[in-house]
Coordinates of C-alpha atoms in Angstrom, one line a residue:
M1159 CA -6.7 -41.0 -33.2
A1160 CA -10.5 -40.2 -33.2
H1161 CA -9.8 -36.8 -34.6
R1162 CA -7.7 -38.3 -37.4
L1163 CA -10.4 -40.9 -38.1
V1164 CA -13.0 -38.2 -38.5
R1165 CA -10.8 -36.2 -40.8
Y1166 CA -10.3 -39.1 -43.2
L1167 CA -13.6 -41.0 -42.9
F1168 CA -16.0 -38.0 -42.8
P1169 CA -15.6 -37.0 -46.5
L1170 CA -16.7 -40.5 -47.5
L1171 CA -19.6 -40.5 -45.1
I1172 CA -20.8 -37.1 -46.1
F1173 CA -20.7 -38.1 -49.8
V1174 CA -22.7 -41.3 -49.1
L1175 CA -25.2 -39.4 -47.0
A1176 CA -25.7 -36.6 -49.6
F1177 CA -25.8 -39.0 -52.5
T1178 CA -28.4 -41.3 -50.8
L1179 CA -30.7 -38.3 -50.0
R1180 CA -30.4 -37.0 -53.6
L1181 CA -31.2 -40.5 -55.1
Y1182 CA -34.3 -41.0 -53.0
R1183 CA -37.2 -41.4 -55.4
L1184 CA -35.2 -39.5 -58.0
P1185 CA -37.0 -40.8 -61.0
E1186 CA -40.2 -39.3 -59.6
R1187 CA -38.7 -36.1 -58.4
A1188 CA -36.4 -35.3 -61.3
I1189 CA -37.2 -31.9 -62.8
F1190 CA -37.4 -31.7 -66.6
T1191 CA -38.7 -28.4 -67.8
A1192 CA -38.1 -26.3 -71.0
D1193 CA -34.5 -25.4 -69.8
E1194 CA -33.6 -29.1 -69.4
D1195 CA -35.3 -30.0 -72.7
Y1196 CA -33.4 -27.3 -74.5
Q1197 CA -30.0 -28.5 -73.3
A1198 CA -30.9 -32.2 -73.8
T1199 CA -32.3 -31.7 -77.3
Y1200 CA -29.2 -29.7 -78.4
A1201 CA -26.8 -32.3 -77.0
R1202 CA -28.8 -35.1 -78.6
T1203 CA -28.0 -33.8 -82.0
I1204 CA -24.4 -34.6 -81.4
V1205 CA -25.2 -38.1 -80.3
E1206 CA -27.4 -38.8 -83.3
D1207 CA -25.2 -37.2 -85.9
F1208 CA -21.8 -36.2 -84.4
H1209 CA -20.7 -32.8 -85.6
P1210 CA -18.6 -30.0 -84.1
V1211 CA -20.6 -27.6 -81.8
W1212 CA -19.0 -24.2 -81.4
I1213 CA -21.5 -22.6 -79.1
G1214 CA -23.6 -23.7 -76.2
V1215 CA -27.2 -22.8 -75.3
S1216 CA -28.5 -19.3 -75.2
A1217 CA -28.1 -17.4 -71.9
G1218 CA -31.7 -16.5 -71.5
D1219 CA -32.9 -13.8 -73.9
T1220 CA -29.7 -11.9 -73.9
G1221 CA -28.6 -13.0 -77.3
F1222 CA -25.3 -14.2 -75.7
Y1223 CA -24.4 -17.9 -76.0
L1224 CA -22.5 -19.9 -73.5
G1225 CA -19.5 -22.1 -74.4
P1226 CA -20.2 -25.6 -75.8
Y1227 CA -18.4 -27.8 -73.2
F1228 CA -21.5 -28.4 -71.1
T1229 CA -23.3 -29.5 -74.2
Y1230 CA -20.6 -32.0 -75.0
F1231 CA -20.7 -33.2 -71.3
T1232 CA -24.5 -33.7 -71.7
A1233 CA -24.1 -35.5 -75.0
F1234 CA -21.6 -38.0 -73.3
W1235 CA -24.2 -39.0 -70.8
L1236 CA -27.0 -39.2 -73.3
A1237 CA -24.9 -41.5 -75.5
I1238 CA -24.3 -43.8 -72.5
S1239 CA -28.0 -44.0 -71.6
G1240 CA -29.2 -44.4 -75.2
G1241 CA -30.9 -41.0 -75.1
D1242 CA -32.7 -41.3 -71.8
P1243 CA -32.4 -37.9 -70.1
L1244 CA -33.0 -39.4 -66.7
I1245 CA -29.4 -40.2 -66.4
T1246 CA -28.6 -36.5 -66.2
A1247 CA -30.6 -36.3 -63.0
Y1248 CA -28.2 -38.9 -61.5
V1249 CA -25.3 -36.9 -62.7
A1250 CA -26.7 -33.8 -61.0
A1251 CA -27.1 -35.7 -57.8
F1252 CA -23.5 -36.8 -58.0
I1253 CA -22.3 -33.3 -58.6
G1254 CA -24.2 -32.1 -55.6
S1255 CA -22.7 -34.8 -53.4
I1256 CA -19.2 -34.0 -54.5
T1257 CA -20.0 -30.3 -53.7
C1258 CA -20.7 -31.4 -50.1
V1259 CA -17.3 -32.9 -49.8
L1260 CA -15.6 -29.8 -51.3
L1261 CA -17.5 -27.7 -48.8
Y1262 CA -16.2 -29.8 -46.0
Y1263 CA -12.6 -29.2 -47.2
L1264 CA -13.2 -25.5 -47.7
G1265 CA -14.5 -25.1 -44.1
K1266 CA -11.7 -27.2 -42.7
T1267 CA -9.1 -25.4 -44.7
I1268 CA -10.0 -21.8 -43.9
S1269 CA -11.3 -22.4 -40.4
T1270 CA -11.7 -25.6 -38.3
L1271 CA -12.7 -29.2 -38.7
R1272 CA -15.9 -28.4 -36.9
V1273 CA -16.8 -25.7 -39.4
G1274 CA -16.2 -28.0 -42.3
I1275 CA -18.4 -30.8 -40.8
T1276 CA -21.2 -28.3 -39.9
A1277 CA -21.2 -26.6 -43.3
S1278 CA -21.2 -29.9 -45.3
L1279 CA -23.9 -31.4 -43.1
M1280 CA -26.1 -28.3 -43.6
Y1281 CA -25.6 -28.5 -47.4
A1282 CA -26.2 -32.3 -47.5
L1283 CA -29.4 -32.2 -45.4
S1284 CA -31.0 -29.0 -46.8
P1285 CA -34.3 -29.9 -48.6
W1286 CA -33.9 -26.8 -50.7
V1287 CA -30.4 -27.8 -51.9
I1288 CA -31.4 -31.4 -52.4
Y1289 CA -34.3 -30.2 -54.6
H1290 CA -31.9 -28.2 -56.8
D1291 CA -29.3 -31.0 -56.8
Q1292 CA -31.9 -33.2 -58.5
R1293 CA -32.1 -30.9 -61.4
Y1294 CA -29.6 -31.1 -64.3
W1295 CA -29.1 -27.9 -66.2
N1296 CA -26.2 -25.5 -66.9
P1297 CA -26.0 -23.9 -63.4
S1298 CA -25.8 -27.4 -61.8
P1299 CA -22.0 -27.2 -61.3
A1300 CA -22.1 -23.6 -60.1
P1301 CA -21.7 -24.3 -56.4
L1302 CA -19.0 -26.9 -57.0
L1303 CA -17.0 -24.5 -59.2
S1304 CA -17.4 -21.6 -56.8
I1305 CA -16.2 -23.6 -53.8
L1306 CA -13.3 -25.1 -55.9
L1307 CA -12.3 -21.5 -56.8
L1308 CA -12.1 -20.5 -53.1
I1309 CA -10.1 -23.5 -52.2
S1310 CA -7.7 -22.9 -55.0
L1311 CA -7.2 -19.3 -54.1
Y1312 CA -6.5 -20.2 -50.5
K1313 CA -4.1 -23.0 -51.6
L1314 CA -2.3 -20.7 -54.1
K1315 CA -0.1 -19.3 -51.3
S1316 CA 1.3 -22.8 -50.7
S1317 CA 1.8 -23.9 -54.3
P1318 CA 1.7 -21.8 -57.5
W1319 CA 0.3 -24.8 -59.4
W1320 CA -3.1 -24.1 -58.0
L1321 CA -3.2 -21.4 -60.6
A1322 CA -3.9 -24.2 -63.1
V1323 CA -7.1 -25.1 -61.2
I1324 CA -8.1 -21.5 -61.0
A1325 CA -7.6 -21.1 -64.8
F1326 CA -9.8 -24.2 -65.4
V1327 CA -12.6 -22.9 -63.0
C1328 CA -12.6 -19.4 -64.5
S1329 CA -12.8 -20.7 -68.0
A1330 CA -15.6 -23.2 -67.1
F1331 CA -17.7 -20.2 -65.9
W1332 CA -18.3 -19.2 -69.5
H1333 CA -19.7 -22.7 -70.2
I1334 CA -22.0 -22.8 -67.1
H1335 CA -23.7 -19.5 -66.3
L1336 CA -22.9 -15.9 -66.8
S1337 CA -23.7 -15.1 -63.1
L1338 CA -20.4 -16.8 -62.2
V1339 CA -18.2 -14.6 -64.5
P1340 CA -17.8 -11.7 -62.0
L1341 CA -16.0 -14.2 -59.7
T1342 CA -13.2 -13.9 -62.2
L1343 CA -12.4 -10.5 -60.6
V1344 CA -12.1 -12.2 -57.2
A1345 CA -9.7 -14.7 -58.8
I1346 CA -7.6 -11.9 -60.4
L1347 CA -7.3 -10.1 -57.0
G1348 CA -6.2 -13.4 -55.4
I1349 CA -3.7 -14.2 -58.0
W1350 CA -2.3 -10.6 -57.9
Q1351 CA -1.2 -11.1 -54.3
Y1352 CA 1.0 -14.1 -55.2
R1353 CA 2.1 -13.1 -58.7
R1354 CA 5.8 -12.9 -57.7
T1355 CA 5.8 -16.6 -56.7
I1356 CA 4.3 -17.9 -59.9
T1357 CA 6.9 -19.1 -62.4
A1358 CA 6.7 -18.7 -66.2
R1359 CA 6.1 -22.4 -66.6
V1360 CA 3.0 -22.2 -64.4
W1361 CA 1.7 -19.1 -66.2
I1362 CA 2.1 -20.9 -69.6
V1363 CA 0.4 -24.1 -68.5
S1364 CA -2.4 -22.2 -66.8
S1365 CA -3.0 -20.1 -69.9
I1366 CA -3.2 -23.2 -72.1
I1367 CA -5.8 -24.7 -69.7
F1368 CA -7.8 -21.5 -69.7

């Protein structure tokens, strides 16, 4: 009974703990540098005068531009807040807290309940991670997407429909940060092992999502 209680209550408790720590004095600690300003300014143009945006922000000085989805995501929150970029820091804190819960499920799924609890607590309590989870910029969802990819690849053997989640994650990489793109090779290797169990319907739906 106690084991079952921990299994179902702990995700909620770890989320509350992580979110509370990330909200602590957030308006004073929120980071807003040139990178955050670049994204917010670009997204604000959509809020002030809505128009289609076909590319996202520049990936450093590479001359390569990310996809636009994160820009639309940012514009949504700026529209809600009336243009106040502080709301994005709260969104980053929320994303980091959800990541703690996913890390718990990853550890529990591939190993034991104790591993899941330990990993998520370390992530939730780490000052270094908290610092970065109070910063809203393109790489903010990177840990969440990486963990979700691993969970999806592991679950693929039990249900081919997890391929749809993998497709979403791999496509999101191009809108978040180029450093995540090589993980697509990991996804391809994982999918290759279970390719015979994936039906045509699943392939089509996943391709559309991608």
